[in-house]
Coordinates of C-alpha atoms in Angstrom, one line a residue:
X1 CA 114.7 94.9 37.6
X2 CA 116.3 96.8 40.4
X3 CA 114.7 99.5 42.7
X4 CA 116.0 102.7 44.4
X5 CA 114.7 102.8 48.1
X6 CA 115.2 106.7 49.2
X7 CA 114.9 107.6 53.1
X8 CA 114.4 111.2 54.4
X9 CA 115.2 111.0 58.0
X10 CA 115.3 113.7 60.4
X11 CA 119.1 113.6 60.8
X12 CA 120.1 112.4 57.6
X13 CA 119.3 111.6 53.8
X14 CA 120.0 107.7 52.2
X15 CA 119.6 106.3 49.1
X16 CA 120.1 102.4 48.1
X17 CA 120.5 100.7 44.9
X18 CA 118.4 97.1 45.6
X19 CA 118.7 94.2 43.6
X20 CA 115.5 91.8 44.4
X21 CA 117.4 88.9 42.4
X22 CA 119.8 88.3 45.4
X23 CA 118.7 90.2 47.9
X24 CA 121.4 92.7 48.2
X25 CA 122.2 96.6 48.3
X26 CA 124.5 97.7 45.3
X27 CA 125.0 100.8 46.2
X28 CA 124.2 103.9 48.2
X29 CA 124.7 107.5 48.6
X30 CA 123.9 109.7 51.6
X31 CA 124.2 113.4 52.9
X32 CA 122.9 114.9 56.5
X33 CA 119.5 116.6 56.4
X34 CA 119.5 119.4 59.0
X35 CA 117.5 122.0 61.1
X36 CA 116.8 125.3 60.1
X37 CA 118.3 127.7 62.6
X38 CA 116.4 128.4 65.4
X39 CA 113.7 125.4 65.6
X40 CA 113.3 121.7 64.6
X41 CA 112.4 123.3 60.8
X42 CA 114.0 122.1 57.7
X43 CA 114.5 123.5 54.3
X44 CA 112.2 121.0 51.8
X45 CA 113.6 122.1 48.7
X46 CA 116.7 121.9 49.6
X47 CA 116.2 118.3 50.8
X48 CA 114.7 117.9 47.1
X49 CA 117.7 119.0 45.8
X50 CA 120.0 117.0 47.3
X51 CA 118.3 113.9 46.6
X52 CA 117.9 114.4 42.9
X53 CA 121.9 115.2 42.9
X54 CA 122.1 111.4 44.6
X55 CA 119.2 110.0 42.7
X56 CA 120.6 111.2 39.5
X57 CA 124.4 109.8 39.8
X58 CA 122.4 106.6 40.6
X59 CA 120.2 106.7 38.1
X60 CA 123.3 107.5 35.5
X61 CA 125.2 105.0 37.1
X62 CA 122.5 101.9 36.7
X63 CA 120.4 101.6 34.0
X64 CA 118.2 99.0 34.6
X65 CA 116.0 100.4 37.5
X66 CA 112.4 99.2 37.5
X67 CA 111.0 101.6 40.5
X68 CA 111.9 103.8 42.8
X69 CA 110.0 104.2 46.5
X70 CA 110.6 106.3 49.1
X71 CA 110.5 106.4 52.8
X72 CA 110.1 109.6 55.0
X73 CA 110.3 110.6 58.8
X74 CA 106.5 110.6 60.0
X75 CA 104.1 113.2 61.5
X76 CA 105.6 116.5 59.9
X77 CA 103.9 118.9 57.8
X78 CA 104.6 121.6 55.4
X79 CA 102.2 123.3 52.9
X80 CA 102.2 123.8 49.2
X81 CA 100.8 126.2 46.9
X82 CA 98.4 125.0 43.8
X83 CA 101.6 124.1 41.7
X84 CA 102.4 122.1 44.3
X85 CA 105.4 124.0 45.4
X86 CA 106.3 124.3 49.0
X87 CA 105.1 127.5 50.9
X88 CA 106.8 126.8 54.6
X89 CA 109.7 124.9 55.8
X90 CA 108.9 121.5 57.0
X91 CA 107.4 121.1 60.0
X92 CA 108.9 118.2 61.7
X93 CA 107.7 115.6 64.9
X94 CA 109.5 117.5 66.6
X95 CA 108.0 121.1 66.1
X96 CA 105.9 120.1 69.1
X97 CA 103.7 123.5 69.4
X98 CA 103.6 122.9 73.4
X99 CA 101.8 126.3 74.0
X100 CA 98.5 126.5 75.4
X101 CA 95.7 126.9 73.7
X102 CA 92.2 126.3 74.9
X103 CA 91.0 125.2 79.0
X104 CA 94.8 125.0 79.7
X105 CA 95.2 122.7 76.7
X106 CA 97.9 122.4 74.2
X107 CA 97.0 121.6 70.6
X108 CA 97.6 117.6 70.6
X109 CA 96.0 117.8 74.4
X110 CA 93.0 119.4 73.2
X111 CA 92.2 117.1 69.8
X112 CA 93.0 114.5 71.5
X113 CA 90.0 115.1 73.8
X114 CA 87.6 116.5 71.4
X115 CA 88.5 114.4 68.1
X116 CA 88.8 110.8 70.6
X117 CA 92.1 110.2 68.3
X118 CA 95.4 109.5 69.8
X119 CA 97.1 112.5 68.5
X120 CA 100.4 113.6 70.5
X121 CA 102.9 116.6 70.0
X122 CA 104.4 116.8 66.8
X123 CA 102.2 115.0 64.7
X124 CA 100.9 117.1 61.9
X125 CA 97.2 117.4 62.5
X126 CA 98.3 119.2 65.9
X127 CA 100.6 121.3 64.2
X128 CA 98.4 122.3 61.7
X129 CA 95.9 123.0 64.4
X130 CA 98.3 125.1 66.4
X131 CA 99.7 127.3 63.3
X132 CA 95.9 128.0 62.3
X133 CA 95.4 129.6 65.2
X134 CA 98.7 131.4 65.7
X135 CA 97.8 132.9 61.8
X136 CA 100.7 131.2 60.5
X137 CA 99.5 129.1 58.0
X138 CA 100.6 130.9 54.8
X139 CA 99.0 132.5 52.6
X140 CA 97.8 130.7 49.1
X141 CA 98.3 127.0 50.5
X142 CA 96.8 124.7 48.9
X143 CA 97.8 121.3 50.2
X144 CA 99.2 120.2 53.5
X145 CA 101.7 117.0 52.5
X146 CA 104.7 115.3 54.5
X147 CA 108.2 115.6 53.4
X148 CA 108.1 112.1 51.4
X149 CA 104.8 113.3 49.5
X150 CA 106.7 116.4 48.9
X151 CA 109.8 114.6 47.1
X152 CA 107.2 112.4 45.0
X153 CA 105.4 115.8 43.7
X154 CA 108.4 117.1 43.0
X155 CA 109.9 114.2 41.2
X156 CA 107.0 113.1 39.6
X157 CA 106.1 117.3 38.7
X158 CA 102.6 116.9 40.3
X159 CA 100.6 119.9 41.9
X160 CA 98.9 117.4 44.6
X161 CA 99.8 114.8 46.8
X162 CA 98.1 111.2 46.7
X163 CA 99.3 110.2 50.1
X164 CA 100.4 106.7 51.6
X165 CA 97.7 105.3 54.4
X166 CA 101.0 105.1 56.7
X167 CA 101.8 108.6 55.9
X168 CA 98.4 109.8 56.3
X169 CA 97.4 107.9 59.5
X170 CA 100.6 109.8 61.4
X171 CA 99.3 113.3 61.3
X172 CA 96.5 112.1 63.6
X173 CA 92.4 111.8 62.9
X174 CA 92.4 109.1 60.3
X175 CA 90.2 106.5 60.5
X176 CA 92.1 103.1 60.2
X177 CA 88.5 100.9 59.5
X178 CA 87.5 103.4 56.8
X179 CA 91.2 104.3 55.2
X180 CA 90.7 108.2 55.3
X181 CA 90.6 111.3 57.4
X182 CA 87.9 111.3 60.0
X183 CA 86.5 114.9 58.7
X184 CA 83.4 115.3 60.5
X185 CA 85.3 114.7 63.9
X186 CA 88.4 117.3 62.9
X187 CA 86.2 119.7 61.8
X188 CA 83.9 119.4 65.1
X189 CA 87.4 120.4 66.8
X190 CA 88.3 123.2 65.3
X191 CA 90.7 122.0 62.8
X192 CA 90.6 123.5 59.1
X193 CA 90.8 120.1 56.7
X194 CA 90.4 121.9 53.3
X195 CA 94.5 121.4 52.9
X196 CA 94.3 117.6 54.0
X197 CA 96.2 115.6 51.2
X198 CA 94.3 112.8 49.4
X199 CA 94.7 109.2 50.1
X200 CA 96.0 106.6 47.7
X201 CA 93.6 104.0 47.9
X202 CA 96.1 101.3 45.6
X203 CA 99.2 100.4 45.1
X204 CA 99.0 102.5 41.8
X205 CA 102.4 104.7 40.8
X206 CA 102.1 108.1 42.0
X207 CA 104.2 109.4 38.9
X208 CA 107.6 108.9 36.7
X209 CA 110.8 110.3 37.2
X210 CA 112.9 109.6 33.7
X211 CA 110.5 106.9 32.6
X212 CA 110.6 105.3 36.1
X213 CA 107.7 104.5 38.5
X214 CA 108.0 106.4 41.6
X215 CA 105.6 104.8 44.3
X216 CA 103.9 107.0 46.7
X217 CA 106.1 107.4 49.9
X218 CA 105.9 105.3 52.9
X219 CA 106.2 105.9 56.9
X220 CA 110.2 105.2 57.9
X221 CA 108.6 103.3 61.0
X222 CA 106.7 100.4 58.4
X223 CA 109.6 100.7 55.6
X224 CA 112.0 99.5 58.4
X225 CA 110.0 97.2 60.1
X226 CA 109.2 95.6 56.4
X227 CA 113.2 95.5 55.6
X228 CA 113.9 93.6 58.9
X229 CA 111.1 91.1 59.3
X230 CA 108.6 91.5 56.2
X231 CA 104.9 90.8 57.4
X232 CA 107.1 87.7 59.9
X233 CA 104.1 87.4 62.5
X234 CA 106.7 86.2 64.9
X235 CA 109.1 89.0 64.9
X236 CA 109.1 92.1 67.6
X237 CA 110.5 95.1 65.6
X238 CA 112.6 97.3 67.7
X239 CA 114.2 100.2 66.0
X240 CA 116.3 103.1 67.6
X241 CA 117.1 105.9 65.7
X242 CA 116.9 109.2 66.4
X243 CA 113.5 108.3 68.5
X244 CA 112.5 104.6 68.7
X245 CA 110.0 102.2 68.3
X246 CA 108.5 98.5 69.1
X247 CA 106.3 97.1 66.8
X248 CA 104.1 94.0 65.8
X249 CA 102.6 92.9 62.9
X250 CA 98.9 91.4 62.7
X251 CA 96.5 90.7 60.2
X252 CA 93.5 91.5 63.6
X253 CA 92.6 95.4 64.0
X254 CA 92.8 95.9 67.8
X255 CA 92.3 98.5 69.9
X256 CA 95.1 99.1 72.4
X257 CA 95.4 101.6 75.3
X258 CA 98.7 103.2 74.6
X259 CA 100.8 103.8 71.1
X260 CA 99.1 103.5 67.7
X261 CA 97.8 101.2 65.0
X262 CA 99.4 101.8 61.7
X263 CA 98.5 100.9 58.5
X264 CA 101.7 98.5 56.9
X265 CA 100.8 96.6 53.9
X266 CA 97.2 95.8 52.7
X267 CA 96.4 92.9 54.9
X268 CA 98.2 93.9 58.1
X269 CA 98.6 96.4 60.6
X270 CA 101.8 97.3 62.8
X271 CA 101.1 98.4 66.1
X272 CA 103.9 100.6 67.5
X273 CA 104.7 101.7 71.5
X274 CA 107.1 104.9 69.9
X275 CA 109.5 107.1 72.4
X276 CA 110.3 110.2 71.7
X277 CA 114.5 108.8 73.4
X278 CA 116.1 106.8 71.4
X279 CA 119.4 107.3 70.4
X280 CA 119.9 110.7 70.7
X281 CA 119.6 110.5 74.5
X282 CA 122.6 108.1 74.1
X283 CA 124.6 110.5 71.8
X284 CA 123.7 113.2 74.7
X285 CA 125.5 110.7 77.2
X286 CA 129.2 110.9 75.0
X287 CA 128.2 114.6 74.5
X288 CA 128.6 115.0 78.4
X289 CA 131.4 113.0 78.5
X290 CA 133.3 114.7 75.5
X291 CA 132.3 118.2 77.0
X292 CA 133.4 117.0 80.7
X293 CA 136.9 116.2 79.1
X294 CA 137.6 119.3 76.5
X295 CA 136.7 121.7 79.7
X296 CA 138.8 120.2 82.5
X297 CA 141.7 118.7 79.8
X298 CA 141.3 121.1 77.1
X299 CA 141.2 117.9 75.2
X300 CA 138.5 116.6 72.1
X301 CA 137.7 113.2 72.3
X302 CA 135.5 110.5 70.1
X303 CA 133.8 109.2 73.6
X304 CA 131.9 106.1 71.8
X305 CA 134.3 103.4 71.7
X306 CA 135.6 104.2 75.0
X307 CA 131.4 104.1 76.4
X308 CA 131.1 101.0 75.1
X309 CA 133.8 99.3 76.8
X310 CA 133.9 101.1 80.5
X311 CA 130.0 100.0 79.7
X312 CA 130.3 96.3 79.3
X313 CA 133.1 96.4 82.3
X314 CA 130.7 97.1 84.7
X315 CA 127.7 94.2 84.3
X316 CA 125.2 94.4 87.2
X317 CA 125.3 97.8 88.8
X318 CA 123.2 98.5 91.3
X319 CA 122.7 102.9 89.6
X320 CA 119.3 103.2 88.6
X321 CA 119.2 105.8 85.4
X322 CA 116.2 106.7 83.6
X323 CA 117.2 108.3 80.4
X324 CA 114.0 110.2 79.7
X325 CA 115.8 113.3 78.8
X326 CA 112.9 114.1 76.3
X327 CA 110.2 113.7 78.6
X328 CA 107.5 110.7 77.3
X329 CA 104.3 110.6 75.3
X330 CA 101.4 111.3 77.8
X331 CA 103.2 112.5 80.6
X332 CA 103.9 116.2 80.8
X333 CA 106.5 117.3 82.7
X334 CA 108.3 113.5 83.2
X335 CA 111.8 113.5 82.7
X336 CA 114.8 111.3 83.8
X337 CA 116.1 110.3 87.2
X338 CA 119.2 109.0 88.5
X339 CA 118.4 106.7 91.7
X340 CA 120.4 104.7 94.1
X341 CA 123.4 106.6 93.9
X342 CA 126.3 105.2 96.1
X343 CA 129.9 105.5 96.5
X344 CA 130.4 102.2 95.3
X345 CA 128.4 102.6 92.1
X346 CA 129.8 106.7 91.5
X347 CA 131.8 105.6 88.3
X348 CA 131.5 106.5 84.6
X349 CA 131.0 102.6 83.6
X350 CA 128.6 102.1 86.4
X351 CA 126.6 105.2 84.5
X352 CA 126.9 103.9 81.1
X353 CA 125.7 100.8 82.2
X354 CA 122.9 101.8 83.9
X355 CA 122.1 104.6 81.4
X356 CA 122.4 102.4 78.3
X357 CA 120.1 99.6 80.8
X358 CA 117.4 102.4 81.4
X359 CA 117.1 102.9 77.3
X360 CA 116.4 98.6 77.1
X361 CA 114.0 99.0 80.0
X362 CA 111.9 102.2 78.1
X363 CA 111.7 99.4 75.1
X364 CA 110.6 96.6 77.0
X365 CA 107.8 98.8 79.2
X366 CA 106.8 99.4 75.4
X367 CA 106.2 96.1 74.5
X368 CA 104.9 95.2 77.8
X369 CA 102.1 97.8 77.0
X370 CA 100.9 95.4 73.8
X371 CA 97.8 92.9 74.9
X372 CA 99.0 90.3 76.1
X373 CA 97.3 88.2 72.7
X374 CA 99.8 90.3 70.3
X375 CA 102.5 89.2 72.1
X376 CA 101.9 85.7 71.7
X377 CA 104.0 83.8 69.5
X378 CA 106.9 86.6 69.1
X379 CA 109.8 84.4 69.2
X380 CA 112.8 86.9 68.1
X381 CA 114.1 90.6 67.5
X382 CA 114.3 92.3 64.4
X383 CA 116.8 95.2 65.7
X384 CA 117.0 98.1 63.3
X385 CA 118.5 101.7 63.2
X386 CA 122.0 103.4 64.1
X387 CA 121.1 103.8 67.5
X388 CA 120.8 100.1 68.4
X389 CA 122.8 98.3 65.5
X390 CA 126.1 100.9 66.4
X391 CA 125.5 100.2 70.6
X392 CA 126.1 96.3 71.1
X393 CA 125.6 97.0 75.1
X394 CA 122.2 98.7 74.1
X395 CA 121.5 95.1 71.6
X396 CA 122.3 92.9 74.6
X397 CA 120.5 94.7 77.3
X398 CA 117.6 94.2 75.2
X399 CA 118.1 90.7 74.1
X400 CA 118.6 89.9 78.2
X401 CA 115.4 91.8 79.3
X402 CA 112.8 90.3 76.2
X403 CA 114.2 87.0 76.9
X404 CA 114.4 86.5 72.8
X405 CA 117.2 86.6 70.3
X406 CA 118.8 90.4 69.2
X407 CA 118.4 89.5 65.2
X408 CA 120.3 92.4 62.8
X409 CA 119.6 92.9 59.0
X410 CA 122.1 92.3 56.2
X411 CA 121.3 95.9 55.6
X412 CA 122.1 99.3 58.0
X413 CA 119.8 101.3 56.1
X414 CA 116.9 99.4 57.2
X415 CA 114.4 102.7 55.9
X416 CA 115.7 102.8 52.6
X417 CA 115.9 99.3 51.9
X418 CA 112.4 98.6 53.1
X419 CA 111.4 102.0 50.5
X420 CA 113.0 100.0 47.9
X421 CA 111.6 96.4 49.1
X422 CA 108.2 97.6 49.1
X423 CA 108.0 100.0 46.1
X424 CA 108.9 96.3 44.5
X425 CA 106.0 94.4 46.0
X426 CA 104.3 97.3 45.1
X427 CA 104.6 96.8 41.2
X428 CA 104.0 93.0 41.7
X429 CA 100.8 93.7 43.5
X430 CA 99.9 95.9 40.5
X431 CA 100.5 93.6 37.9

């Protein structure tokens, strides 16, 4: 039995073809998912569409698929009618709804307070909260579901969503010790919960798609984490997409003071330190550098391979960059900084190092923010995600500053693989 793993990211689409036998990815397909003009919005039907185009020339292609699972960029929203088609775009992490609200408060400032959950801009509790009171919430929904429930209801032709315990715990106010939404504490902030989804409570099928089990859709942060390292107690996950992450894995429900508890498989939870920088900050970098060359040489330029080069030219700068250039969770008004600036150090490499330095010092402060007791033990790095696996400077700044071993998947579509991986265990667990 093979299994089709299918990632919705916030930049782009991915589907694998897995085998389980010998560990390996048959095939793939892909396409770009995209904004909708005008706001970080995107089009879930059309996102539907394109993956049944892929799903279907894999599915035509191989006919001995046993499952199908799916993984999904977390915290978005959008809402569907009682049919269970989609009334609004999709709302992703990074619709942040910054306005204020209430006492000088934003949405995720103000639940935060009231609800005594760690809920931060973007997720979708706060973005539910903040269309409510805006009036935007359209009329005749029924449901509020992420993008990955979405494609399940579609595929599977349900009207409701029986949602993931990863997907469910990123829109903020779920209670990890009970498995659900905390109600009574939403509620007593202000927030409307009729439209909340419904928690799968087992690793039951959420539907078929052409006589296949389609598995109810996973966070992107767990799906990765389980493609690189499994349920590996050892392992610190760092992944760097278009945001990034560190994560643990323990069977022990701690509290921590900063970043969140997820739910990953039934007996263990990840805990996550998440920046809202990742790789886009670096793809920002060659933007500057491309634009800096088109205007004064009228010239176009792929700046990547040259960045990575000038970059490992100039080991030990003494430029200090911090590449914050989307501000940080918790700290309003925080951006980057360039420090120590000298005429010695006033070169492109020296900036590329120090920029690409400053992204491996964000991830280490993250894991540094873990108790010291779930650090023990961690012994290696499972690295994950185009933005760390395509920037070997980035891979060895980290490997120098956590003092362990920069490990990299067989597979670059860590996501989808994991989708697939899991939606496999899944049925196993099942049976």
């Amino acid at each position: 039995m093979k299994a089709i793993g299918i990632d919705i990211g916030t930049t782009s689409i991915c589907l694998v073809l897995y085998d389980p036998e010998n560990g390996r990815i048959e095939e793939s397909a892909g396409a770009p998912n995209e904004f909708l003009e005008g706001g970080f919005r995107q089009d879930a039907d059309r996102i539907v569409s394109v993956i049944k185009e892929k799903l279907d020339w894999l599915l035509d292609r191989n006919a001995d698929v046993g499952v199908i699972g799916v993984s999904a960029q977390m915290h978005g929203i959008l809402y569907v009618d009682r049919e269970g088609w989609a009334l609004s775009p999709y709302y992703t992490w990074k619709e942040t709804c910054r306005e204020t609200l209430f006492e000088g408060l934003d949405a995720a400032q103000w639940l935060s307070r009231r609800t005594n959950y760690p809920i931060y801009a973007g997720y979708g509790t706060a973005t539910h909260f903040a269309l409510d009171k805006r009036g935007e919430i359209p009329s005749g929904a029924a449901g509020m579901v992420n993008i990955g429930d979405y494609l399940v209801m579609r595929l599977c032709g349900l009207s409701a969503a029986r949602t993931d315990r990863s997907i469910a715990a990123s829109f903020g106010g779920f209670d990890l010790s009970a498995g659900r939404f905390d109600f009574d504490a939403l509620s007593a902030a202000g927030v409307a919960t009729r439209c909340y989804p419904q928690v799968a409570a087992d690793a039951k099928a959420a539907g078929s798609y052409r006589g296949i089990p389609v598995m109810p859709a996973v966070g992107d942060n767990q799906a990765s984490f389980y493609a690189a390292a499994g349920e590996d107690s050892c392992v610190v996950g760092v992944n760097v997409g278009t945001g990034a992450q560190v994560s643990v894995t323990d069977t022990r429900l701690e509290s921590i003071q900063t970043g969140e508890v997820r739910p990953f498989t039934r007996q263990r939870y990840l805990y996550v330190q998440a920046s809202v920088n990742g790789g886009k900050a670096y793809e920002r970098l060659a933007a500057f550098f491309e634009e800096t060359v088109e205007l004064f040489a009228g010239v176009k330029i792929d700046a990547y391979e040259k960045m990575a080069a000038l970059g490992m030219a100039a080991e030990g700068t003494t430029l200090v960059v911090d590449p914050s250039l989307c501000g940080a969770r918790g700290k309003d008004g925080s951006f980057g900084s360039v420090r120590n600036l000298t005429e010695e150090n006033f070169h492109p490499s020296d900036l590329i190092r120090a920029y690409v330095t400053g992204m491996a010092e964000e991830l280490h402060r993250l894991y540094l923010a873990f108790p010291p007791k779930l650090r023990e033990g961690r012994r290696r790095i499972a690295a994950s995600g185009n933005g760390i696996r395509r920037n070997r400077l980035l891979a060895q700044e980290v490997e120098r500053l956590f003092g362990m071993p920069v490990v990299f998947g067989e597979w670059k579509e860590e996501a989808a693989t994991g989708a697939a991986m899991m939606a496999v265990r899944a049925l196993q667990v099942r049976s």
